Amino acid sequence: MAAELAIARVYTRALQGIDAPLVTVEVCLAGGLPAFAIVGLPQTGVKEARDRVRSALMASGYDFPRAKKITVNLAPADLPKYGARYDLAIAVGILIADGQLPESAAASREFYGELNLTGELCGVNGILPAVLACRNEGREAVIPQQNQAEAGLLKQQQCVAGIHLRDVVEHLQGPQRLPNITAQSNPQTDESKLPVGVGDISDVIGQDQAKRALLLAAAGGHHVLFVGPPGTGKTMLAQRLLGLLPALDEEEALEVAAIRSISGTAEPHHWLQRRLRSPHHSCSAAALVGGGMSNPEINATIPK
Protein backbone atom coordinates (compact mmCIF):
# COMPACT_ATOMS: atom_id res chain seq x y z
CA MET A 1 0.00 0.00 0.00
CA ALA A 2 1.44 3.37 -1.02
CA ALA A 3 2.35 5.74 1.74
CA GLU A 4 -0.11 8.59 2.29
CA LEU A 5 1.12 11.95 1.05
CA ALA A 6 -0.08 15.42 1.93
CA ILE A 7 0.88 18.14 -0.56
CA ALA A 8 0.24 21.88 -0.36
CA ARG A 9 1.02 24.63 -2.87
CA VAL A 10 1.73 28.22 -1.90
CA TYR A 11 2.80 31.09 -4.17
CA THR A 12 5.62 33.58 -3.75
CA ARG A 13 8.10 35.34 -6.04
CA ALA A 14 11.85 35.33 -6.59
CA LEU A 15 14.13 38.14 -7.75
CA GLN A 16 15.64 38.19 -11.23
CA GLY A 17 16.98 41.64 -12.01
CA ILE A 18 14.00 43.96 -11.61
CA ASP A 19 11.59 41.14 -12.46
CA ALA A 20 9.77 38.97 -9.94
CA PRO A 21 9.13 35.52 -11.48
CA LEU A 22 6.49 33.37 -9.82
CA VAL A 23 7.72 30.61 -7.50
CA THR A 24 5.44 27.79 -6.38
CA VAL A 25 6.33 26.45 -2.94
CA GLU A 26 5.28 22.79 -2.88
CA VAL A 27 5.29 21.19 0.57
CA CYS A 28 5.04 17.41 0.86
CA LEU A 29 4.50 15.56 4.16
CA ALA A 30 5.18 11.84 3.95
CA GLY A 31 5.83 8.94 6.26
CA GLY A 32 9.34 7.76 6.99
CA LEU A 33 12.28 8.95 9.00
CA PRO A 34 11.81 12.57 10.17
CA ALA A 35 13.63 14.97 7.84
CA PHE A 36 13.30 18.46 6.42
CA ALA A 37 14.68 19.02 2.91
CA ILE A 38 14.44 22.07 0.65
CA VAL A 39 15.08 21.55 -3.07
CA GLY A 40 14.87 23.73 -6.17
CA LEU A 41 18.29 25.45 -6.37
CA PRO A 42 18.13 27.04 -2.90
CA GLN A 43 21.06 29.18 -1.80
CA THR A 44 22.41 28.70 1.75
CA GLY A 45 20.12 31.40 3.17
CA VAL A 46 17.09 29.55 1.78
CA LYS A 47 18.23 26.20 3.19
CA GLU A 48 18.51 27.77 6.64
CA ALA A 49 14.75 28.37 6.52
CA ARG A 50 14.38 24.87 7.97
CA ASP A 51 15.48 26.05 11.41
CA ARG A 52 13.78 29.46 11.24
CA VAL A 53 10.42 28.04 10.16
CA ARG A 54 10.50 25.23 12.73
CA SER A 55 11.19 27.60 15.59
CA ALA A 56 8.71 30.23 14.34
CA LEU A 57 5.86 27.71 14.11
CA MET A 58 6.47 26.32 17.56
CA ALA A 59 6.93 29.75 19.15
CA SER A 60 3.66 30.90 17.57
CA GLY A 61 1.72 28.04 19.13
CA TYR A 62 1.30 25.82 16.08
CA ASP A 63 2.21 22.15 15.76
CA PHE A 64 5.29 21.25 13.79
CA PRO A 65 4.92 17.83 12.06
CA ARG A 66 7.66 15.91 13.84
CA ALA A 67 7.20 12.30 12.75
CA LYS A 68 7.04 13.22 9.07
CA LYS A 69 9.45 13.60 6.20
CA ILE A 70 9.03 17.18 4.97
CA THR A 71 10.09 18.05 1.43
CA VAL A 72 9.82 21.63 0.17
CA ASN A 73 10.21 22.14 -3.57
CA LEU A 74 10.71 25.67 -4.94
CA ALA A 75 9.52 25.51 -8.53
CA PRO A 76 10.72 26.20 -11.16
CA ALA A 77 13.75 24.20 -10.11
CA ASP A 78 16.11 25.82 -12.65
CA LEU A 79 15.66 29.32 -11.14
CA PRO A 80 18.20 30.10 -8.38
CA LYS A 81 16.63 31.16 -5.07
CA TYR A 82 18.33 33.59 -2.70
CA GLY A 83 17.62 35.12 0.70
CA ALA A 84 15.05 34.52 3.41
CA ARG A 85 12.03 35.87 1.50
CA TYR A 86 10.51 32.35 1.22
CA ASP A 87 10.17 31.72 4.99
CA LEU A 88 6.55 32.82 5.31
CA ALA A 89 5.43 30.86 2.24
CA ILE A 90 7.14 27.71 3.53
CA ALA A 91 5.53 28.09 6.97
CA VAL A 92 2.06 28.56 5.48
CA GLY A 93 2.62 25.57 3.19
CA ILE A 94 3.53 23.35 6.15
CA LEU A 95 0.40 24.43 8.05
CA ILE A 96 -1.79 23.66 5.03
CA ALA A 97 -0.17 20.29 4.35
CA ASP A 98 -0.53 19.36 8.03
CA GLY A 99 -4.23 20.25 8.01
CA GLN A 100 -3.93 23.23 10.36
CA LEU A 101 -5.07 25.59 7.58
CA PRO A 102 -7.53 24.93 4.74
CA GLU A 103 -6.12 24.52 1.25
CA SER A 104 -8.23 27.42 0.00
CA ALA A 105 -6.44 29.83 2.35
CA ALA A 106 -3.51 30.28 -0.04
CA ALA A 107 -5.23 29.71 -3.38
CA SER A 108 -5.44 33.38 -4.38
CA ARG A 109 -2.60 34.83 -2.30
CA GLU A 110 1.17 35.28 -2.44
CA PHE A 111 3.41 35.37 0.62
CA TYR A 112 6.70 37.20 1.17
CA GLY A 113 8.72 37.67 4.32
CA GLU A 114 11.48 36.44 6.59
CA LEU A 115 10.63 34.82 9.93
CA ASN A 116 12.73 35.16 13.03
CA LEU A 117 12.81 32.47 15.71
CA THR A 118 9.88 33.97 17.64
CA GLY A 119 7.61 34.10 14.58
CA GLU A 120 7.91 37.82 13.88
CA LEU A 121 7.96 38.92 10.25
CA CYS A 122 11.03 40.78 9.00
CA GLY A 123 11.17 42.96 5.90
CA VAL A 124 12.85 41.80 2.69
CA ASN A 125 14.26 43.50 -0.39
CA GLY A 126 12.45 43.57 -3.72
CA ILE A 127 8.89 43.88 -2.40
CA LEU A 128 7.79 46.47 -4.97
CA PRO A 129 8.44 44.35 -8.11
CA ALA A 130 6.82 41.37 -6.39
CA VAL A 131 3.68 43.26 -5.33
CA LEU A 132 3.41 44.80 -8.80
CA ALA A 133 3.53 41.36 -10.46
CA CYS A 134 1.13 39.97 -7.86
CA ARG A 135 -1.35 42.76 -8.60
CA ASN A 136 -1.18 42.02 -12.33
CA GLU A 137 -2.04 38.37 -11.59
CA GLY A 138 -5.06 39.41 -9.48
CA ARG A 139 -3.81 37.89 -6.23
CA GLU A 140 -3.55 39.29 -2.71
CA ALA A 141 -0.03 39.91 -1.41
CA VAL A 142 0.80 39.18 2.23
CA ILE A 143 3.95 41.03 3.29
CA PRO A 144 5.79 42.14 6.46
CA GLN A 145 4.70 45.43 7.98
CA GLN A 146 8.23 46.79 7.50
CA ASN A 147 7.56 46.80 3.74
CA GLN A 148 4.16 48.48 4.05
CA ALA A 149 5.26 51.97 2.96
CA GLU A 150 7.02 50.56 -0.08
CA ALA A 151 4.00 48.55 -1.22
CA GLY A 152 1.79 51.61 -0.71
CA LEU A 153 3.43 53.29 -3.70
CA LEU A 154 1.08 51.33 -5.97
CA LYS A 155 -2.27 53.06 -6.42
CA GLN A 156 -4.14 49.89 -7.31
CA GLN A 157 -3.12 46.91 -5.22
CA GLN A 158 -4.58 44.30 -2.92
CA CYS A 159 -2.00 43.92 -0.22
CA VAL A 160 -2.00 43.28 3.54
CA ALA A 161 0.86 43.53 6.03
CA GLY A 162 1.41 41.52 9.21
CA ILE A 163 3.74 41.83 12.17
CA HIS A 164 3.74 38.20 13.31
CA LEU A 165 3.07 34.77 11.85
CA ARG A 166 -0.04 34.58 14.05
CA ASP A 167 -1.41 37.69 12.32
CA VAL A 168 -1.09 36.00 8.93
CA VAL A 169 -2.69 32.73 10.11
CA GLU A 170 -5.62 34.56 11.72
CA HIS A 171 -6.06 36.52 8.49
CA LEU A 172 -6.18 33.29 6.49
CA GLN A 173 -8.65 31.70 8.89
CA GLY A 174 -11.11 34.54 8.48
CA PRO A 175 -12.25 36.25 11.70
CA GLN A 176 -9.25 38.56 12.28
CA ARG A 177 -8.69 40.05 8.84
CA LEU A 178 -5.68 42.26 8.23
CA PRO A 179 -6.62 45.67 6.76
CA ASN A 180 -5.65 46.40 3.18
CA ILE A 181 -2.68 48.71 2.74
CA THR A 182 -3.78 52.20 1.75
CA ALA A 183 -2.07 53.62 -1.32
CA GLN A 184 0.06 56.68 -0.64
CA SER A 185 -1.03 59.96 -2.16
CA ASN A 186 1.60 61.36 -4.50
CA PRO A 187 3.39 64.31 -2.91
CA GLN A 188 2.88 67.67 -4.54
CA THR A 189 6.02 68.56 -6.45
CA ASP A 190 7.22 72.12 -5.94
CA GLU A 191 8.74 73.13 -9.28
CA SER A 192 10.64 75.99 -7.65
CA LYS A 193 12.34 73.68 -5.13
CA LEU A 194 15.33 71.73 -6.39
CA PRO A 195 16.16 68.24 -5.09
CA VAL A 196 18.68 68.03 -2.29
CA GLY A 197 22.25 68.37 -3.56
CA VAL A 198 21.18 69.78 -6.96
CA GLY A 199 22.22 73.28 -8.00
CA ASP A 200 20.65 75.87 -10.27
CA ILE A 201 22.14 76.28 -13.73
CA SER A 202 21.85 80.07 -13.35
CA ASP A 203 24.62 79.89 -10.74
CA VAL A 204 27.15 78.74 -13.36
CA ILE A 205 29.31 81.59 -14.65
CA GLY A 206 30.52 81.11 -18.21
CA GLN A 207 30.44 77.63 -19.79
CA ASP A 208 27.96 78.87 -22.40
CA GLN A 209 28.43 75.95 -24.79
CA ALA A 210 28.15 73.37 -22.02
CA LYS A 211 25.03 75.01 -20.59
CA ARG A 212 23.41 75.04 -24.02
CA ALA A 213 24.24 71.35 -24.44
CA LEU A 214 22.49 70.64 -21.13
CA LEU A 215 19.42 72.63 -22.17
CA LEU A 216 19.17 70.79 -25.49
CA ALA A 217 19.65 67.39 -23.82
CA ALA A 218 16.99 68.14 -21.20
CA ALA A 219 14.50 69.51 -23.74
CA GLY A 220 14.91 66.68 -26.24
CA GLY A 221 15.55 63.78 -23.88
CA HIS A 222 19.03 63.21 -25.30
CA HIS A 223 22.17 61.77 -23.76
CA VAL A 224 25.03 64.12 -23.00
CA LEU A 225 28.71 63.31 -22.43
CA PHE A 226 31.18 65.74 -20.89
CA VAL A 227 34.86 65.08 -21.57
CA GLY A 228 37.71 67.06 -20.14
CA PRO A 229 40.46 67.22 -17.53
CA PRO A 230 39.62 67.39 -13.80
CA GLY A 231 38.42 70.74 -12.54
CA THR A 232 36.73 71.98 -15.70
CA GLY A 233 33.21 71.75 -14.25
CA LYS A 234 31.85 68.44 -15.59
CA THR A 235 30.37 67.31 -12.26
CA MET A 236 29.10 70.80 -11.47
CA LEU A 237 27.21 70.92 -14.76
CA ALA A 238 25.86 67.38 -14.33
CA GLN A 239 24.47 68.35 -10.94
CA ARG A 240 22.52 71.17 -12.63
CA LEU A 241 20.89 68.85 -15.16
CA LEU A 242 18.32 67.55 -12.68
CA GLY A 243 17.11 71.10 -12.13
CA LEU A 244 16.18 71.30 -15.82
CA LEU A 245 14.20 68.06 -15.90
CA PRO A 246 10.56 67.64 -14.82
CA ALA A 247 9.58 65.33 -11.98
CA LEU A 248 9.34 61.63 -12.75
CA ASP A 249 5.96 60.41 -13.90
CA GLU A 250 4.45 57.40 -12.12
CA GLU A 251 5.72 54.79 -14.58
CA GLU A 252 9.28 56.14 -14.48
CA ALA A 253 9.18 56.51 -10.71
CA LEU A 254 7.99 52.93 -10.23
CA GLU A 255 10.84 51.62 -12.40
CA VAL A 256 13.43 53.55 -10.37
CA ALA A 257 11.73 52.55 -7.11
CA ALA A 258 11.82 48.89 -8.16
CA ILE A 259 15.59 49.06 -8.64
CA ARG A 260 16.04 50.70 -5.25
CA SER A 261 13.68 48.17 -3.66
CA ILE A 262 15.84 45.28 -4.86
CA SER A 263 19.04 46.98 -3.69
CA GLY A 264 17.59 47.77 -0.26
CA THR A 265 17.82 51.56 -0.70
CA ALA A 266 14.12 52.33 -1.19
CA GLU A 267 12.94 55.78 -0.09
CA PRO A 268 9.12 55.81 -0.34
CA HIS A 269 8.85 59.46 0.73
CA HIS A 270 11.02 60.75 -2.13
CA TRP A 271 10.20 58.25 -4.83
CA LEU A 272 9.13 60.87 -7.42
CA GLN A 273 12.37 62.81 -7.09
CA ARG A 274 15.17 62.36 -9.60
CA ARG A 275 18.53 61.36 -8.17
CA LEU A 276 22.08 61.94 -9.33
CA ARG A 277 24.62 59.15 -8.94
CA SER A 278 28.24 60.25 -8.75
CA PRO A 279 30.59 57.25 -8.82
CA HIS A 280 34.25 58.08 -8.32
CA HIS A 281 36.16 58.71 -11.53
CA SER A 282 38.66 55.97 -10.68
CA CYS A 283 36.12 53.15 -10.29
CA SER A 284 36.32 50.25 -12.72
CA ALA A 285 33.62 49.23 -15.18
CA ALA A 286 32.80 46.19 -13.02
CA ALA A 287 32.40 48.39 -9.95
CA LEU A 288 30.12 50.74 -11.89
CA VAL A 289 27.69 48.20 -13.37
CA GLY A 290 28.13 45.24 -10.99
CA GLY A 291 30.33 42.19 -10.88
CA GLY A 292 29.87 38.77 -12.43
CA MET A 293 28.13 37.11 -9.49
CA SER A 294 24.93 35.23 -10.22
CA ASN A 295 23.02 36.63 -7.23
CA PRO A 296 20.53 39.14 -8.67
CA GLU A 297 20.23 40.83 -5.29
CA ILE A 298 23.98 41.57 -5.37
CA ASN A 299 24.00 42.58 -9.03
CA ALA A 300 21.19 45.07 -8.39
CA THR A 301 23.09 46.90 -5.65
CA ILE A 302 23.65 50.55 -6.49
CA PRO A 303 25.70 53.20 -4.69
CA LYS A 304 23.84 55.11 -2.03
XYZ file of C-alpha atoms in Angstrom:
304
model
C 0.000 0.000 0.000
C 1.436 3.371 -1.016
C 2.347 5.742 1.737
C -0.105 8.586 2.293
C 1.119 11.949 1.046
C -0.080 15.419 1.933
C 0.882 18.139 -0.559
C 0.238 21.876 -0.359
C 1.017 24.630 -2.866
C 1.730 28.223 -1.896
C 2.797 31.088 -4.174
C 5.617 33.581 -3.754
C 8.100 35.339 -6.039
C 11.848 35.331 -6.592
C 14.134 38.140 -7.746
C 15.641 38.187 -11.233
C 16.983 41.638 -12.012
C 13.997 43.961 -11.612
C 11.585 41.144 -12.465
C 9.771 38.965 -9.943
C 9.132 35.517 -11.480
C 6.494 33.373 -9.816
C 7.719 30.614 -7.500
C 5.442 27.786 -6.382
C 6.331 26.450 -2.938
C 5.282 22.791 -2.876
C 5.293 21.186 0.574
C 5.038 17.407 0.859
C 4.502 15.560 4.159
C 5.182 11.841 3.953
C 5.832 8.936 6.256
C 9.345 7.756 6.990
C 12.280 8.950 9.003
C 11.814 12.573 10.167
C 13.635 14.972 7.840
C 13.296 18.462 6.416
C 14.679 19.018 2.907
C 14.438 22.070 0.648
C 15.083 21.548 -3.073
C 14.871 23.725 -6.165
C 18.288 25.446 -6.371
C 18.133 27.039 -2.897
C 21.063 29.178 -1.797
C 22.409 28.700 1.752
C 20.117 31.400 3.166
C 17.088 29.553 1.783
C 18.227 26.197 3.187
C 18.508 27.771 6.636
C 14.755 28.370 6.520
C 14.382 24.866 7.969
C 15.483 26.055 11.407
C 13.780 29.455 11.239
C 10.416 28.035 10.160
C 10.495 25.226 12.727
C 11.188 27.603 15.594
C 8.712 30.232 14.342
C 5.858 27.706 14.110
C 6.475 26.317 17.560
C 6.934 29.753 19.148
C 3.662 30.903 17.568
C 1.718 28.043 19.129
C 1.301 25.817 16.076
C 2.206 22.148 15.759
C 5.285 21.254 13.793
C 4.919 17.834 12.065
C 7.663 15.906 13.842
C 7.200 12.295 12.754
C 7.045 13.216 9.074
C 9.452 13.603 6.204
C 9.033 17.180 4.975
C 10.089 18.046 1.432
C 9.823 21.625 0.168
C 10.211 22.143 -3.575
C 10.712 25.667 -4.938
C 9.518 25.511 -8.531
C 10.722 26.204 -11.162
C 13.753 24.197 -10.109
C 16.105 25.821 -12.648
C 15.658 29.320 -11.144
C 18.198 30.101 -8.376
C 16.625 31.156 -5.067
C 18.327 33.593 -2.702
C 17.620 35.122 0.696
C 15.050 34.517 3.411
C 12.027 35.872 1.496
C 10.509 32.350 1.222
C 10.169 31.720 4.986
C 6.549 32.817 5.309
C 5.427 30.861 2.240
C 7.141 27.713 3.530
C 5.530 28.091 6.968
C 2.059 28.562 5.478
C 2.619 25.567 3.189
C 3.526 23.349 6.150
C 0.400 24.427 8.050
C -1.794 23.657 5.030
C -0.167 20.286 4.348
C -0.533 19.360 8.034
C -4.231 20.255 8.009
C -3.933 23.230 10.361
C -5.070 25.585 7.582
C -7.532 24.934 4.738
C -6.116 24.523 1.249
C -8.234 27.422 -0.002
C -6.439 29.832 2.353
C -3.514 30.284 -0.038
C -5.228 29.710 -3.376
C -5.438 33.381 -4.381
C -2.601 34.832 -2.296
C 1.169 35.275 -2.445
C 3.415 35.368 0.615
C 6.701 37.199 1.175
C 8.716 37.670 4.318
C 11.479 36.439 6.586
C 10.630 34.818 9.926
C 12.726 35.156 13.029
C 12.813 32.471 15.708
C 9.875 33.972 17.636
C 7.606 34.101 14.582
C 7.909 37.821 13.885
C 7.960 38.920 10.249
C 11.028 40.783 8.996
C 11.173 42.961 5.895
C 12.850 41.797 2.690
C 14.259 43.499 -0.394
C 12.446 43.571 -3.716
C 8.895 43.880 -2.401
C 7.786 46.472 -4.966
C 8.441 44.355 -8.106
C 6.825 41.367 -6.391
C 3.684 43.258 -5.333
C 3.412 44.800 -8.802
C 3.532 41.358 -10.460
C 1.130 39.974 -7.859
C -1.352 42.760 -8.605
C -1.184 42.025 -12.330
C -2.041 38.373 -11.588
C -5.063 39.413 -9.481
C -3.805 37.888 -6.228
C -3.550 39.293 -2.713
C -0.027 39.907 -1.412
C 0.796 39.178 2.235
C 3.945 41.033 3.292
C 5.786 42.145 6.457
C 4.697 45.432 7.978
C 8.230 46.791 7.495
C 7.555 46.801 3.743
C 4.157 48.481 4.047
C 5.257 51.971 2.963
C 7.018 50.556 -0.084
C 3.999 48.549 -1.215
C 1.791 51.607 -0.706
C 3.429 53.289 -3.699
C 1.077 51.331 -5.970
C -2.269 53.060 -6.419
C -4.140 49.890 -7.312
C -3.117 46.906 -5.222
C -4.582 44.298 -2.916
C -1.996 43.918 -0.220
C -2.003 43.277 3.543
C 0.858 43.529 6.029
C 1.409 41.515 9.205
C 3.739 41.831 12.172
C 3.736 38.199 13.313
C 3.074 34.773 11.853
C -0.037 34.578 14.052
C -1.414 37.693 12.318
C -1.093 35.995 8.930
C -2.694 32.731 10.109
C -5.623 34.559 11.717
C -6.062 36.522 8.492
C -6.179 33.286 6.487
C -8.650 31.696 8.890
C -11.109 34.540 8.481
C -12.252 36.255 11.703
C -9.254 38.557 12.277
C -8.690 40.046 8.838
C -5.680 42.257 8.229
C -6.620 45.673 6.762
C -5.649 46.396 3.178
C -2.680 48.713 2.742
C -3.777 52.205 1.748
C -2.074 53.622 -1.315
C 0.055 56.684 -0.639
C -1.032 59.957 -2.161
C 1.600 61.356 -4.496
C 3.386 64.315 -2.908
C 2.882 67.673 -4.538
C 6.019 68.565 -6.447
C 7.223 72.123 -5.942
C 8.744 73.127 -9.277
C 10.636 75.989 -7.645
C 12.341 73.677 -5.134
C 15.334 71.729 -6.392
C 16.160 68.239 -5.093
C 18.677 68.027 -2.291
C 22.249 68.366 -3.562
C 21.181 69.782 -6.955
C 22.217 73.282 -7.996
C 20.648 75.871 -10.270
C 22.139 76.277 -13.734
C 21.847 80.066 -13.355
C 24.616 79.888 -10.741
C 27.149 78.737 -13.356
C 29.313 81.588 -14.652
C 30.524 81.108 -18.207
C 30.436 77.625 -19.787
C 27.963 78.866 -22.402
C 28.428 75.946 -24.792
C 28.153 73.373 -22.024
C 25.031 75.010 -20.587
C 23.407 75.040 -24.020
C 24.241 71.348 -24.443
C 22.488 70.645 -21.125
C 19.416 72.628 -22.170
C 19.168 70.788 -25.490
C 19.651 67.393 -23.818
C 16.989 68.144 -21.199
C 14.496 69.511 -23.737
C 14.913 66.685 -26.237
C 15.549 63.783 -23.880
C 19.031 63.212 -25.295
C 22.166 61.767 -23.763
C 25.028 64.117 -23.003
C 28.706 63.314 -22.434
C 31.183 65.738 -20.891
C 34.856 65.076 -21.574
C 37.715 67.061 -20.144
C 40.459 67.224 -17.527
C 39.620 67.387 -13.802
C 38.419 70.740 -12.536
C 36.733 71.983 -15.704
C 33.214 71.750 -14.253
C 31.852 68.444 -15.585
C 30.374 67.308 -12.259
C 29.105 70.796 -11.465
C 27.208 70.918 -14.760
C 25.861 67.382 -14.334
C 24.467 68.352 -10.937
C 22.524 71.173 -12.632
C 20.894 68.854 -15.161
C 18.324 67.553 -12.675
C 17.109 71.105 -12.127
C 16.181 71.303 -15.818
C 14.205 68.055 -15.898
C 10.560 67.640 -14.816
C 9.580 65.331 -11.979
C 9.344 61.626 -12.753
C 5.956 60.405 -13.897
C 4.448 57.401 -12.123
C 5.722 54.795 -14.583
C 9.279 56.141 -14.482
C 9.181 56.514 -10.713
C 7.990 52.929 -10.226
C 10.843 51.624 -12.396
C 13.425 53.553 -10.373
C 11.728 52.553 -7.106
C 11.816 48.889 -8.156
C 15.591 49.064 -8.637
C 16.042 50.705 -5.246
C 13.683 48.171 -3.661
C 15.841 45.284 -4.859
C 19.041 46.983 -3.694
C 17.589 47.774 -0.255
C 17.819 51.560 -0.696
C 14.119 52.333 -1.190
C 12.944 55.776 -0.087
C 9.120 55.808 -0.339
C 8.850 59.458 0.734
C 11.025 60.751 -2.133
C 10.199 58.253 -4.830
C 9.128 60.869 -7.424
C 12.375 62.808 -7.090
C 15.167 62.359 -9.602
C 18.531 61.365 -8.165
C 22.076 61.944 -9.329
C 24.621 59.153 -8.941
C 28.235 60.247 -8.750
C 30.593 57.248 -8.821
C 34.255 58.076 -8.318
C 36.159 58.710 -11.532
C 38.662 55.974 -10.681
C 36.116 53.149 -10.291
C 36.319 50.253 -12.722
C 33.620 49.230 -15.180
C 32.799 46.188 -13.020
C 32.400 48.393 -9.947
C 30.116 50.743 -11.893
C 27.688 48.199 -13.365
C 28.130 45.241 -10.985
C 30.330 42.190 -10.879
C 29.869 38.770 -12.426
C 28.133 37.108 -9.487
C 24.932 35.225 -10.220
C 23.024 36.627 -7.226
C 20.530 39.143 -8.667
C 20.226 40.826 -5.294
C 23.983 41.574 -5.370
C 24.004 42.584 -9.027
C 21.194 45.068 -8.390
C 23.088 46.896 -5.653
C 23.655 50.555 -6.485
C 25.701 53.198 -4.695
C 23.835 55.109 -2.033
